PDB file of C-alpha atoms in Angstrom:
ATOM      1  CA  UNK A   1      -6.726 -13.672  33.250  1.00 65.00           C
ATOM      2  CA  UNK A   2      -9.831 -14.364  31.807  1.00 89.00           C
ATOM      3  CA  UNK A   3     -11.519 -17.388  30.842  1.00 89.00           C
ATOM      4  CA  UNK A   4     -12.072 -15.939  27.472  1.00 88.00           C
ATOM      5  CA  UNK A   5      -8.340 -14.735  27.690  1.00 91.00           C
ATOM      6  CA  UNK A   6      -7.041 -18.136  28.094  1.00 94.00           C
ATOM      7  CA  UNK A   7      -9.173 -19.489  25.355  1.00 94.00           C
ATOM      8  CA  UNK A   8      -8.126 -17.276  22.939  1.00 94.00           C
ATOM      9  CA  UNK A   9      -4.312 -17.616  24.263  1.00 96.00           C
ATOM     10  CA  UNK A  10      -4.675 -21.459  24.042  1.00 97.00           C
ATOM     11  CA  UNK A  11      -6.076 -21.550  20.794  1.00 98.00           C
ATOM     12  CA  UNK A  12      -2.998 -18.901  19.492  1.00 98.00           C
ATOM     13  CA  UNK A  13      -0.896 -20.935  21.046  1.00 98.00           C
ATOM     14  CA  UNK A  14      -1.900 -24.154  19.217  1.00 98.00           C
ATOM     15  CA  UNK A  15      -1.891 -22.105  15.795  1.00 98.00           C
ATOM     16  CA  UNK A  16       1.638 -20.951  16.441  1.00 98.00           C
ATOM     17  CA  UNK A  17       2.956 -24.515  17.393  1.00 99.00           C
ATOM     18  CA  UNK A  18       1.172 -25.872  14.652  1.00 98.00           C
ATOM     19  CA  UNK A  19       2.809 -23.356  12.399  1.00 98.00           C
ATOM     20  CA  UNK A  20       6.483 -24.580  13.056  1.00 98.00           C
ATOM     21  CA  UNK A  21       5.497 -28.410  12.737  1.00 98.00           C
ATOM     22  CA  UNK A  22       3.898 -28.085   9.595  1.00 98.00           C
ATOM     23  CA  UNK A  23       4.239 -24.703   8.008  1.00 98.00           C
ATOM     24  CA  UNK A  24       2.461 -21.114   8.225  1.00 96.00           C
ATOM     25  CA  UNK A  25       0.282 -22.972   5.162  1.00 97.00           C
ATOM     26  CA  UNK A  26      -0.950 -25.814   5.991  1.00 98.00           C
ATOM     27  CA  UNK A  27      -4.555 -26.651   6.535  1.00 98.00           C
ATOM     28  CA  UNK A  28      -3.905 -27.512   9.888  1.00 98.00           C
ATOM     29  CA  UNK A  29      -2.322 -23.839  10.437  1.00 98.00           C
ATOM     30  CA  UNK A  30      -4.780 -22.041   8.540  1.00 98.00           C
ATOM     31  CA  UNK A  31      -7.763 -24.139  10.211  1.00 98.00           C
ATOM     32  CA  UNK A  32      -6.551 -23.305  13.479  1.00 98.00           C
ATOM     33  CA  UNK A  33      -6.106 -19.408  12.344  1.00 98.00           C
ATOM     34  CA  UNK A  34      -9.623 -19.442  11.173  1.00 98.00           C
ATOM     35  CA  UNK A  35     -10.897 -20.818  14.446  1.00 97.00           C
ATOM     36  CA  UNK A  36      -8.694 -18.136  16.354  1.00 96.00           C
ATOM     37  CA  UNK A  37     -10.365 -14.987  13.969  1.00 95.00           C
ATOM     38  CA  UNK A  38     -13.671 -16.534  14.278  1.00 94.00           C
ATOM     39  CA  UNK A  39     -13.357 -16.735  18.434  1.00 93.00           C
ATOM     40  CA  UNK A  40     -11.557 -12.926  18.370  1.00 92.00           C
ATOM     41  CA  UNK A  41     -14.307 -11.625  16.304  1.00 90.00           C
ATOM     42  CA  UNK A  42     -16.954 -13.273  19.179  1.00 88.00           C
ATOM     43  CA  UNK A  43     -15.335 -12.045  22.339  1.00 82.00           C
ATOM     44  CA  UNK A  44     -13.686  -8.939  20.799  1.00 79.00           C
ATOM     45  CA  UNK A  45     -16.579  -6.141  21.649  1.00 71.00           C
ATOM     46  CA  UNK A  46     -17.790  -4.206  18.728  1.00 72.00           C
ATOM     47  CA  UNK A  47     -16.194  -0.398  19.952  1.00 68.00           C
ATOM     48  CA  UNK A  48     -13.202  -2.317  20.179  1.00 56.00           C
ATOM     49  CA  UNK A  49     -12.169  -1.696  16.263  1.00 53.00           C
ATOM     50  CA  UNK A  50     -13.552   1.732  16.845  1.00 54.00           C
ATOM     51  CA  UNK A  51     -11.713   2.837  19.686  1.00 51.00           C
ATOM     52  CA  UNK A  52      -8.329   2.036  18.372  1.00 55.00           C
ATOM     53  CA  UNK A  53      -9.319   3.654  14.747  1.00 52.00           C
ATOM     54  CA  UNK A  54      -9.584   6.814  16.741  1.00 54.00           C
ATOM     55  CA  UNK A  55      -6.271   5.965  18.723  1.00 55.00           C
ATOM     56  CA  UNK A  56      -4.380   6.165  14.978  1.00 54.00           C
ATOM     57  CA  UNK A  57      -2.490   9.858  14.099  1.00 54.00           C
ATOM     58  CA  UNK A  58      -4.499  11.479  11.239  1.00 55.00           C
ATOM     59  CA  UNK A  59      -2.760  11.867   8.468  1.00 58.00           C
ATOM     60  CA  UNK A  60      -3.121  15.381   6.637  1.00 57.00           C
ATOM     61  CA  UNK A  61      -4.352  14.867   2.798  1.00 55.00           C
ATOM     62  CA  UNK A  62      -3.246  17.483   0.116  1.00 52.00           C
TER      63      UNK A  62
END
């Protein structure tokens, strides 16, 4: 794994703990939630979104 990987585990790992002590809305929770989107949206590469858009059944429209 990853350094990256195990940062991003840690940090998820932390949030989730977190979660249970205090509550899914705490400001610890959410702090730690905002630091965990802020670090996916870093070392997530840009395609990334892309490529699983295209992996998504198309849905007819009538």
């Amino acid at each position: 794994m990853r350094l990256v990987e195990l940062a991003v585990e840690k940090k998820r790992s932390q949030m989730m703990q977190t979660a249970f002590k205090t509550g899914l809305t705490s400001v610890e929770t959410v702090r730690l939630s905002q630091e965990l989107d802020e670090m996916l949206n870093v070392f997530i590469p840009p395609h990334h979104e892309e490529h699983q858009h295209n992996q998504q059944p198309k849905l007819d429209k009538k």
